[in-house]
PDB file of C-alpha atoms in Angstrom:
ATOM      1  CA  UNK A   1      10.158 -18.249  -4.245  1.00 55.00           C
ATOM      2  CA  UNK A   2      10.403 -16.050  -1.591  1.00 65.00           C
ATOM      3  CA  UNK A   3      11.356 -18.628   1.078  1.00 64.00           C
ATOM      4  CA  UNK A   4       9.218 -18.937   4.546  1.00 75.00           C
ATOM      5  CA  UNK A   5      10.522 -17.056   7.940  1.00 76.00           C
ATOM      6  CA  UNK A   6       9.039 -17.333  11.103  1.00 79.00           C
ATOM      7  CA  UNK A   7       8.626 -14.803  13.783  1.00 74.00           C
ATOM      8  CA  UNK A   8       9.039 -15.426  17.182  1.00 76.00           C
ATOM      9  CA  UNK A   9       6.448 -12.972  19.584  1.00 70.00           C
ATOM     10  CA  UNK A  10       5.343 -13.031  22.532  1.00 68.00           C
ATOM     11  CA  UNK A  11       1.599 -13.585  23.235  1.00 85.00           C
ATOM     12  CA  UNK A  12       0.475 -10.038  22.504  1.00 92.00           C
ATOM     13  CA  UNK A  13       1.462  -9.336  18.735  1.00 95.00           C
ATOM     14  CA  UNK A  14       0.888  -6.815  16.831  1.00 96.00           C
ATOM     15  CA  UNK A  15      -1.412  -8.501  13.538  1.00 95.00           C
ATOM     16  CA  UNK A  16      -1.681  -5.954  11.025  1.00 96.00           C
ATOM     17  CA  UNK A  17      -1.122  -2.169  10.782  1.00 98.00           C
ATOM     18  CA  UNK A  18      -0.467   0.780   8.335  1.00 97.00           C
ATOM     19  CA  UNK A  19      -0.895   5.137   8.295  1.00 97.00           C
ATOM     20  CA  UNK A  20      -3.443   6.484   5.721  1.00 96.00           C
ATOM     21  CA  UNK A  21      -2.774  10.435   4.722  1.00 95.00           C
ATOM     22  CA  UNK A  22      -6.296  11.826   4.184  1.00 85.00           C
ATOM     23  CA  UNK A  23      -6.629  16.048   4.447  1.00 85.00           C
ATOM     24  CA  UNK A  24      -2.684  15.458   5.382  1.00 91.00           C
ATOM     25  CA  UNK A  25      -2.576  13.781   8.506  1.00 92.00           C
ATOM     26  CA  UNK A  26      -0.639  11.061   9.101  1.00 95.00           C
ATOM     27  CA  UNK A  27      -3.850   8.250  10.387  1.00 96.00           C
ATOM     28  CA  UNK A  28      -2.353   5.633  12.112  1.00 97.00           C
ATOM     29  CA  UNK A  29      -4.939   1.957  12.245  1.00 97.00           C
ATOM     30  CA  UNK A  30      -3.115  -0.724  13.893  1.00 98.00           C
ATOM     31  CA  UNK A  31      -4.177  -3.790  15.084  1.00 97.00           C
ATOM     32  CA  UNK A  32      -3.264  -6.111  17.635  1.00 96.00           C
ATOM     33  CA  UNK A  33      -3.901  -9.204  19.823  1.00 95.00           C
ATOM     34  CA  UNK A  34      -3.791  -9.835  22.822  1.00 94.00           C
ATOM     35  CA  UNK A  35      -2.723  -6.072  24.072  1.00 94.00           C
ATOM     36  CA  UNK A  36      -4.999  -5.440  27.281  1.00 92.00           C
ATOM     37  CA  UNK A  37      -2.529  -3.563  29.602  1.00 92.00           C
ATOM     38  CA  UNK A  38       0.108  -2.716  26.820  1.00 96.00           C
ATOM     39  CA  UNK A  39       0.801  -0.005  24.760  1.00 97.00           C
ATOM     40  CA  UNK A  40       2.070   1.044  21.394  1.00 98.00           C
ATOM     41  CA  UNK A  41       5.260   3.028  21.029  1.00 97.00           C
ATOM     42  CA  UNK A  42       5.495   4.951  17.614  1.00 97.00           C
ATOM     43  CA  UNK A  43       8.821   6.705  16.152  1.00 97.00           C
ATOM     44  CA  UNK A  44       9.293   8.484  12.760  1.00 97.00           C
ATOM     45  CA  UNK A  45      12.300   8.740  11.340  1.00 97.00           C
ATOM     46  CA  UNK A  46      13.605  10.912   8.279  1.00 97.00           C
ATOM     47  CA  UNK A  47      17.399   8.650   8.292  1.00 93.00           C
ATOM     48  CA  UNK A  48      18.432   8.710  11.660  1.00 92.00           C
ATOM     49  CA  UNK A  49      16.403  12.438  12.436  1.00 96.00           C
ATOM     50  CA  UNK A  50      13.663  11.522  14.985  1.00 96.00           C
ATOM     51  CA  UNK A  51      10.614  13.606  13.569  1.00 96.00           C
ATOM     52  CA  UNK A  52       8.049  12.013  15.936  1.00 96.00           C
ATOM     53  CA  UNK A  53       7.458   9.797  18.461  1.00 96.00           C
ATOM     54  CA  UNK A  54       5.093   9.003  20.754  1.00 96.00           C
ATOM     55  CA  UNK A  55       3.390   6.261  22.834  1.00 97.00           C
ATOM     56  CA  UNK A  56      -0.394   5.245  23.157  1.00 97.00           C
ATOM     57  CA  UNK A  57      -2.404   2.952  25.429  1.00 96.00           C
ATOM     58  CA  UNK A  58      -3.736  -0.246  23.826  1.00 96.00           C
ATOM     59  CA  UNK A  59      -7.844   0.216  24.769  1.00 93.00           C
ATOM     60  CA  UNK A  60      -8.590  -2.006  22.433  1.00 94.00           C
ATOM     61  CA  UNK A  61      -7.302  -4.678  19.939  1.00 94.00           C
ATOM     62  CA  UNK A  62      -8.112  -1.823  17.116  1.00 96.00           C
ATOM     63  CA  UNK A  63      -6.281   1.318  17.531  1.00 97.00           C
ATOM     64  CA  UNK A  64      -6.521   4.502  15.566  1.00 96.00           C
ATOM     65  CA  UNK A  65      -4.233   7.902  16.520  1.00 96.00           C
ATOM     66  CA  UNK A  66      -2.753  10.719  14.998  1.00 94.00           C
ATOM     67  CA  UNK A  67       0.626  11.725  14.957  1.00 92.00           C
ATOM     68  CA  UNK A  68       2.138  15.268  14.140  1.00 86.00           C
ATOM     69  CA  UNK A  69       5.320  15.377  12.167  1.00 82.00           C
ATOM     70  CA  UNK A  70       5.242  17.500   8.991  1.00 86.00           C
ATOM     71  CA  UNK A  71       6.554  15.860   6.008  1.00 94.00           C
ATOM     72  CA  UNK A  72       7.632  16.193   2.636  1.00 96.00           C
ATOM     73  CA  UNK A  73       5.529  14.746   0.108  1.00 97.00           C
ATOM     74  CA  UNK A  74       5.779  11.661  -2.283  1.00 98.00           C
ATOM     75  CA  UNK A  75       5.539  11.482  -5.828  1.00 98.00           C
ATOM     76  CA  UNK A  76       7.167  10.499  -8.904  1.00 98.00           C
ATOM     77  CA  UNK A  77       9.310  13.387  -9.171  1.00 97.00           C
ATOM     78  CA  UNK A  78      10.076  13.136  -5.621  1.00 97.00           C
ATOM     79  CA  UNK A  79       9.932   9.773  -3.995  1.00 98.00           C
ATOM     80  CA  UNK A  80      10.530  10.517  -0.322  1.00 98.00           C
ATOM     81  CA  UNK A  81      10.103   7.866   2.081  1.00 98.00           C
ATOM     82  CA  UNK A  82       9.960   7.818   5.826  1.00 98.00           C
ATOM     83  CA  UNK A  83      11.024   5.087   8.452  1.00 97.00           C
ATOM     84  CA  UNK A  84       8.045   4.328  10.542  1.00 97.00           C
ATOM     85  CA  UNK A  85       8.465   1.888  13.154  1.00 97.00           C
ATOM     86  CA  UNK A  86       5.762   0.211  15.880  1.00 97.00           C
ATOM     87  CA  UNK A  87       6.927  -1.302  19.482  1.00 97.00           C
ATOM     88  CA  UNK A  88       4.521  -3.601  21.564  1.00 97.00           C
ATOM     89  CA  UNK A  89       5.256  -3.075  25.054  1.00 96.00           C
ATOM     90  CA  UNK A  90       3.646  -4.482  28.022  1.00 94.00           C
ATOM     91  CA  UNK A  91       3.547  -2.936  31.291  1.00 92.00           C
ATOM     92  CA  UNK A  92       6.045  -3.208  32.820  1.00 93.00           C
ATOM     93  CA  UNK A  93       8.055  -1.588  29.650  1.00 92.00           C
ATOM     94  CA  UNK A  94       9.472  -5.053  28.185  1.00 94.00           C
ATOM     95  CA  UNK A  95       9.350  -5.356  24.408  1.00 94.00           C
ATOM     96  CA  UNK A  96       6.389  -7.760  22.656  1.00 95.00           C
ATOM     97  CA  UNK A  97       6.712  -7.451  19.242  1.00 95.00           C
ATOM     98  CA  UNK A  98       8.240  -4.678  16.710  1.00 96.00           C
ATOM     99  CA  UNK A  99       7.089  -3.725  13.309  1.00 96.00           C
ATOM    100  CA  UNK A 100       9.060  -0.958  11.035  1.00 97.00           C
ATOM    101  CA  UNK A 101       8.482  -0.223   7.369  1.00 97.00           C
ATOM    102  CA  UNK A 102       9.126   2.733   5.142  1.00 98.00           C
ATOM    103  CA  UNK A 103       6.719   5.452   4.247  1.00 98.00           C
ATOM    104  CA  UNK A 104       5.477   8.384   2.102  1.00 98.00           C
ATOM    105  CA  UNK A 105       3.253  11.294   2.568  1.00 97.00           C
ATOM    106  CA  UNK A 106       1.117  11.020  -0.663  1.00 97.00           C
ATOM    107  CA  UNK A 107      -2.558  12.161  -1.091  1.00 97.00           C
ATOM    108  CA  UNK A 108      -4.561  11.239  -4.534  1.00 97.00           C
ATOM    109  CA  UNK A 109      -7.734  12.401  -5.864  1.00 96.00           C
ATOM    110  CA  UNK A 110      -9.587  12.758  -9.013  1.00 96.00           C
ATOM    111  CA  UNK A 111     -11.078  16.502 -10.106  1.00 96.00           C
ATOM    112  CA  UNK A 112     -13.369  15.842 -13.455  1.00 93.00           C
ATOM    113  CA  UNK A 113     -10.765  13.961 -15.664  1.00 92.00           C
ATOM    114  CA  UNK A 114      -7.577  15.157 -13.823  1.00 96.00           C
ATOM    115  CA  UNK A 115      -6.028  13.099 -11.075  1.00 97.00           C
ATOM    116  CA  UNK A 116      -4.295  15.093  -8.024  1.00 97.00           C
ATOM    117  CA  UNK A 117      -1.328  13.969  -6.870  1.00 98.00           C
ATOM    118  CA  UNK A 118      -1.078  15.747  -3.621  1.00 97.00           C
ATOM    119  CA  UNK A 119      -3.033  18.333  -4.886  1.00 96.00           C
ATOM    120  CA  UNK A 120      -1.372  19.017  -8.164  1.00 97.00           C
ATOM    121  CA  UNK A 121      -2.693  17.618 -12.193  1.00 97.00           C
ATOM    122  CA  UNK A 122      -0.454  14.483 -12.838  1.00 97.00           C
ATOM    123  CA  UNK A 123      -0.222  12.978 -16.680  1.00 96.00           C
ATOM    124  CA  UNK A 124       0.193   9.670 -16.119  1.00 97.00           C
ATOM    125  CA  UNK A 125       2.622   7.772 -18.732  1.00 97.00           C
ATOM    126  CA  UNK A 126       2.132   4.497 -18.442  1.00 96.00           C
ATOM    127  CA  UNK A 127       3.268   0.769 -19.655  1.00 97.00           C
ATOM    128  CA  UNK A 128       1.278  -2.208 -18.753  1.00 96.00           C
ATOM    129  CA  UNK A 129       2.781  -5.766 -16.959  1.00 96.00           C
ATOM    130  CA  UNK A 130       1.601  -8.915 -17.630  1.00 94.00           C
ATOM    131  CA  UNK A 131       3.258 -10.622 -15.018  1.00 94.00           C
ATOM    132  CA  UNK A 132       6.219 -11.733 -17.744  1.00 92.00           C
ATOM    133  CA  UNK A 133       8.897 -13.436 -16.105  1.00 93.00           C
ATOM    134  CA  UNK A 134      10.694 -15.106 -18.926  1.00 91.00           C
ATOM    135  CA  UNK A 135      13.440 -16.040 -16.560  1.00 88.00           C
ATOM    136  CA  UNK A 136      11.710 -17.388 -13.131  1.00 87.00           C
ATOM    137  CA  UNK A 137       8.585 -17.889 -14.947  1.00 90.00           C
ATOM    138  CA  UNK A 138       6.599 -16.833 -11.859  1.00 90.00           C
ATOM    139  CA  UNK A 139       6.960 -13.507 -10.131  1.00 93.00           C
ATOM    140  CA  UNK A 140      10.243 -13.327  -8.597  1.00 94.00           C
ATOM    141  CA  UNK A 141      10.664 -11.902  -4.756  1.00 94.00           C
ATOM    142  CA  UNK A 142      14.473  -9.763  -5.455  1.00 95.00           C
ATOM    143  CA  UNK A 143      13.554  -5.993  -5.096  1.00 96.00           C
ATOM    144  CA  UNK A 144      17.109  -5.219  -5.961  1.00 97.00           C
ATOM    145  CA  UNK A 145      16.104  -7.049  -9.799  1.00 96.00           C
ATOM    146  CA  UNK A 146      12.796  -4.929  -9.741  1.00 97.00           C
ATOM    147  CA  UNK A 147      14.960  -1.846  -8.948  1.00 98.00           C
ATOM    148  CA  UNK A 148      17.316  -2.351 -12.100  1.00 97.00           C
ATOM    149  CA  UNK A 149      14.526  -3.778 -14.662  1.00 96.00           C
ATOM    150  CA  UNK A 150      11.678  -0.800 -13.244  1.00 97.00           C
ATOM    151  CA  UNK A 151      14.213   1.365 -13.359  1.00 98.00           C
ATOM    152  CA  UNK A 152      14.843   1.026 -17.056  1.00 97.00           C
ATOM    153  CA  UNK A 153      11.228   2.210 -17.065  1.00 97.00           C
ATOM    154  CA  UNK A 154      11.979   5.111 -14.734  1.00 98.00           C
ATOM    155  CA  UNK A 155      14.934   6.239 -17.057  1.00 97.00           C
ATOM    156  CA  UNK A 156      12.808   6.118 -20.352  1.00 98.00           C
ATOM    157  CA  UNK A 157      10.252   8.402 -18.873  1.00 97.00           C
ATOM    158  CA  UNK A 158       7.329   6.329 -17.758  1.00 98.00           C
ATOM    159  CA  UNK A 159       5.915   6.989 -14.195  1.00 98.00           C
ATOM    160  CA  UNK A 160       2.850   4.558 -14.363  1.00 98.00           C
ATOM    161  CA  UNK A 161       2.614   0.786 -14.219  1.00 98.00           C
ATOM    162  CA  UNK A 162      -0.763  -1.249 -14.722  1.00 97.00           C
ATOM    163  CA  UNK A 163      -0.111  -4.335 -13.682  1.00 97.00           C
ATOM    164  CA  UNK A 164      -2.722  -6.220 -16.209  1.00 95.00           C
ATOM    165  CA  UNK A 165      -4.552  -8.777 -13.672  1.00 94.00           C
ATOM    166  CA  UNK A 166      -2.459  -9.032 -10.851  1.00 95.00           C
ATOM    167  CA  UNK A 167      -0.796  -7.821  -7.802  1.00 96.00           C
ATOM    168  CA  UNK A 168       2.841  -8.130  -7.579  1.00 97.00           C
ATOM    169  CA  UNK A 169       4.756  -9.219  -4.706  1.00 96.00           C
ATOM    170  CA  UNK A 170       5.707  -6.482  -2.167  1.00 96.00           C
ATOM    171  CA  UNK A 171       9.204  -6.189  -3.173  1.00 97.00           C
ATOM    172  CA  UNK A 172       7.593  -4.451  -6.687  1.00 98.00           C
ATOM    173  CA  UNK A 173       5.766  -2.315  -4.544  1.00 98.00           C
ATOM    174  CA  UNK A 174       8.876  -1.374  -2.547  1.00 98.00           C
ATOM    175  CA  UNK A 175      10.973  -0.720  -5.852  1.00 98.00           C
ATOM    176  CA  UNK A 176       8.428   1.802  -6.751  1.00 98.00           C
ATOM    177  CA  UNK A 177       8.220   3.356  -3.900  1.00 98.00           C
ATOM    178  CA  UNK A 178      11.814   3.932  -4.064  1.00 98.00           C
ATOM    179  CA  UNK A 179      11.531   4.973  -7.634  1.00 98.00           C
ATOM    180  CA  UNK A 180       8.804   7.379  -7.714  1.00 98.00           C
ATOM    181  CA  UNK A 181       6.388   4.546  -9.905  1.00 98.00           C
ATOM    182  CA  UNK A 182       2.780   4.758  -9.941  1.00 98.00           C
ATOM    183  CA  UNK A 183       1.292   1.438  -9.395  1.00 98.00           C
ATOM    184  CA  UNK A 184      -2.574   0.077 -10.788  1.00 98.00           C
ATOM    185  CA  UNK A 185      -3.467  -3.060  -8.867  1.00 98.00           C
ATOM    186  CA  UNK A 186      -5.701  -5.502 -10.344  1.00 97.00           C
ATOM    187  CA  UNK A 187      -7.870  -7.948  -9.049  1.00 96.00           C
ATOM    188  CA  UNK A 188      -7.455 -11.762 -10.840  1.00 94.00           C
ATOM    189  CA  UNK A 189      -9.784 -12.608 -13.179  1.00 91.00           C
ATOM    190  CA  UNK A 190     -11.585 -15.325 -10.357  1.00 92.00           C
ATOM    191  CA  UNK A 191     -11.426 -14.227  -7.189  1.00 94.00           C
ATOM    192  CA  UNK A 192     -13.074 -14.185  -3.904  1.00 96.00           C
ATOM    193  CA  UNK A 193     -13.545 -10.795  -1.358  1.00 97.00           C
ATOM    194  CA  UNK A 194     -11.816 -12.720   1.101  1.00 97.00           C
ATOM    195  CA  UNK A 195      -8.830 -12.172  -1.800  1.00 97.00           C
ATOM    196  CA  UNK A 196      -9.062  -8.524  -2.471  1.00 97.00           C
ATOM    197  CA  UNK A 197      -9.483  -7.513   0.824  1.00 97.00           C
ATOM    198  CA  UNK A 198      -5.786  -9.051   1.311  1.00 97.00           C
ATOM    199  CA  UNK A 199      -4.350  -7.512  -1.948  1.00 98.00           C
ATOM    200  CA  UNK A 200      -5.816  -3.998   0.196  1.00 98.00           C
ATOM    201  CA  UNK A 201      -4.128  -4.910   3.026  1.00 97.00           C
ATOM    202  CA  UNK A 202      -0.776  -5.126   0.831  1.00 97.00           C
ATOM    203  CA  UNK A 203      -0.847  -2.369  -1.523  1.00 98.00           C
ATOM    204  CA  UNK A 204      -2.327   0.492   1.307  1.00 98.00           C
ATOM    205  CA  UNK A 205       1.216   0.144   2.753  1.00 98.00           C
ATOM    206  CA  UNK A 206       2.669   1.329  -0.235  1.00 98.00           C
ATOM    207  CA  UNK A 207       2.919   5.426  -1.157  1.00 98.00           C
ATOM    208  CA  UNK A 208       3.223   3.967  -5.316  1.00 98.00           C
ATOM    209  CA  UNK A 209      -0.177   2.179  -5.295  1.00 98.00           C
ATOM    210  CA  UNK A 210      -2.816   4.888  -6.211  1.00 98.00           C
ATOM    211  CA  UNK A 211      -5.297   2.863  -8.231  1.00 98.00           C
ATOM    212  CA  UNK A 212      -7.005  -0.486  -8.113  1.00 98.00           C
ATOM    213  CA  UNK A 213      -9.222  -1.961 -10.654  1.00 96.00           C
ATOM    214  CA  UNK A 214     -11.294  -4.648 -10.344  1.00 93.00           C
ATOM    215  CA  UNK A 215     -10.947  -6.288 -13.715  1.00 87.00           C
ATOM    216  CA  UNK A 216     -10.584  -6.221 -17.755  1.00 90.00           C
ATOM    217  CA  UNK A 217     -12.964  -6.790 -20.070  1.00 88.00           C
ATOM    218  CA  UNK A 218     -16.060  -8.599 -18.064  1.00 86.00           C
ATOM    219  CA  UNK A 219     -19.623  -8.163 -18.970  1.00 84.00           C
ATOM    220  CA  UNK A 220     -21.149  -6.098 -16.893  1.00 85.00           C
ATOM    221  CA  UNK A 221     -24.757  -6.853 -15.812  1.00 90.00           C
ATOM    222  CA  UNK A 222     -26.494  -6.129 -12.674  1.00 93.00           C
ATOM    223  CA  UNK A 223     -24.730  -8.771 -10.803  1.00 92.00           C
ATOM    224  CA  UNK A 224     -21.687  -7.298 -12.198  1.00 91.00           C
ATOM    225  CA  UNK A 225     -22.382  -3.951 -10.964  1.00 93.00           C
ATOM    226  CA  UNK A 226     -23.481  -5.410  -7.523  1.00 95.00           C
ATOM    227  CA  UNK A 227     -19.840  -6.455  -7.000  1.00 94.00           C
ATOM    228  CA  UNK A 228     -18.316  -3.650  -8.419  1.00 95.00           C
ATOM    229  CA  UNK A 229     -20.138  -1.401  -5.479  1.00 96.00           C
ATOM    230  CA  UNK A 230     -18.710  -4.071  -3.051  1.00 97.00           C
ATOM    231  CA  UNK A 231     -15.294  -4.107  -4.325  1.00 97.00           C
ATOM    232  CA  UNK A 232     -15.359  -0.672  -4.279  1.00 97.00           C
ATOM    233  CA  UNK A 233     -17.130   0.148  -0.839  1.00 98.00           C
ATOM    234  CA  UNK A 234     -14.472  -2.545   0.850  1.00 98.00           C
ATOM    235  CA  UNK A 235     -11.774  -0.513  -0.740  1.00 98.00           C
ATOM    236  CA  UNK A 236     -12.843   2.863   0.512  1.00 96.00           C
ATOM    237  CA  UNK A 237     -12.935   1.373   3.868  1.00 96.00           C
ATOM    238  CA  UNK A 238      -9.792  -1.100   4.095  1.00 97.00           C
ATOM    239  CA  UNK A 239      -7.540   1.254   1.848  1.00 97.00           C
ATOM    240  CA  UNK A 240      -8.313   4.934   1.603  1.00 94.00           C
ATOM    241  CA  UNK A 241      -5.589   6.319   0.109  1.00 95.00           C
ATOM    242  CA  UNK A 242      -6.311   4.146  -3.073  1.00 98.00           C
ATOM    243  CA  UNK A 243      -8.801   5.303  -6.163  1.00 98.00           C
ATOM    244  CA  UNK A 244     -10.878   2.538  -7.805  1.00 97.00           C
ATOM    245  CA  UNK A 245     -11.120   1.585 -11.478  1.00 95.00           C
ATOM    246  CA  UNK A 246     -13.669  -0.122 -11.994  1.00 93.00           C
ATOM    247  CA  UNK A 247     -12.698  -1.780 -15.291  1.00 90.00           C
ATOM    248  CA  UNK A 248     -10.257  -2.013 -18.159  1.00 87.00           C
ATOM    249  CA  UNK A 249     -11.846  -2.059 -21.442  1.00 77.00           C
ATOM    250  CA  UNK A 250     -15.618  -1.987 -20.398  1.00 66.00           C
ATOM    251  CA  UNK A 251     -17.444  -3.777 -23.190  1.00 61.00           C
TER     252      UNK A 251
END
């Protein structure tokens, strides 16, 4: 397994954060605890270039802001990533808690039966994983494995990956980003909002994760499409930069 760490803050923390790229504008959505009378202080890096920074005052435990820096954009051809990185900071200017994670500028939509890749017709070629780990059995957590077995992929030609029925651990998601891999999510076969909304929270970090589907091969009845809409209205809202799917293999 991955192992357990623990993080030491301070009582404001920052909980949960990550930048959408709708209309291309980098949309920060951060949230924290505990931040009356602090402030967030933003920097973007492209290696050790400063592109942006910035600092904003925490008015709430939710907060949304725009930043400016113009970037080049992600895609399988050309997987460029950003360093983005978050600082807590109380009044007085003392450090709470720090967050930093890399980035791409990558916009997806679909026009008829062509999907845009930041505005251009992508073919996606694609292989499908079934969560085979003939080794650890389970999905292993060693992004430098997932760079050298993905990148076999990479090599062949492929630039798609539908994972068939599950969401991989982040270090997948990193290796693709790294790669220039296109990444379907999909939900479990049981599972509960509570669940999905989670896997969101995970893959809307990630430039490579452009899809999610919600399952493959269910029956689909009225209740069925009831949480279909759900699934997909939560989506829209918790992960924007993501398209849904609502099945593989409709019956």
């Amino acid at each position: 397994g991955a192992g357990i760490s623990l993080k030491i803050t301070d009582k404001a923390r920052i909980v949960d954060w990550f930048v959408s790229y709708e209309n291309k504008i980098p949309h920060w959505q951060v949230t924290c605890k505990n931040s009356s009378n602090c402030s967030l202080h933003y920097v973007v890096k492209d290696k050790n270039k400063i592109l942006d920074s910035g600092t904003i005052a925490c008015t709430s435990e939710k907060v949304d802001f725009i930043s400016a820096a113009v970037f080049e954009n992600w895609s399988d051809s050309s997987p460029k990533l950003y360093e983005l990185s978050l600082e807590l900071i109380d009044s007085e200017g003392k450090r709470l808690d720090f967050e930093s994670r890399k980035w791409g500028a990558r916009t997806i939509k679909v026009d008829n039966l062509r999907i845009l890749v930041n505005g251009l017709p992508v073919f996606f070629r694609g292989v499908t994983e079934h969560c085979y780990f003939p080794l650890s059995c389970n999905a292993h957590f060693d992004k430098e494995q997932y760079l050298e077995d993905l990148g076999v992929l990479k090599q062949a030609g492929f630039n798609y990956i539908r994972c068939h029925t599950w969401c991989p651990p982040e270090e997948f998601y990193d290796a693709c980003d790294e790669l220039g891999l296109y990444v379907q999510t999909e939900a479990p076969s049981v599972y509960t909002f509570e669940e999905v909304e989670e896997i969101f929270k995970l893959i809307r970090k990630h430039p490579c994760a452009v899809i999610f589907c919600e399952g493959n091969e269910k029956y689909i009845d009225e209740d069925g499409i009831k949480r279909l809409e759900k699934v997909a209205s939560l989506l829209k809202k918790k992960a924007p930069g993501v398209l849904f799917c609502p099945q593989e293999a409709i019956r």
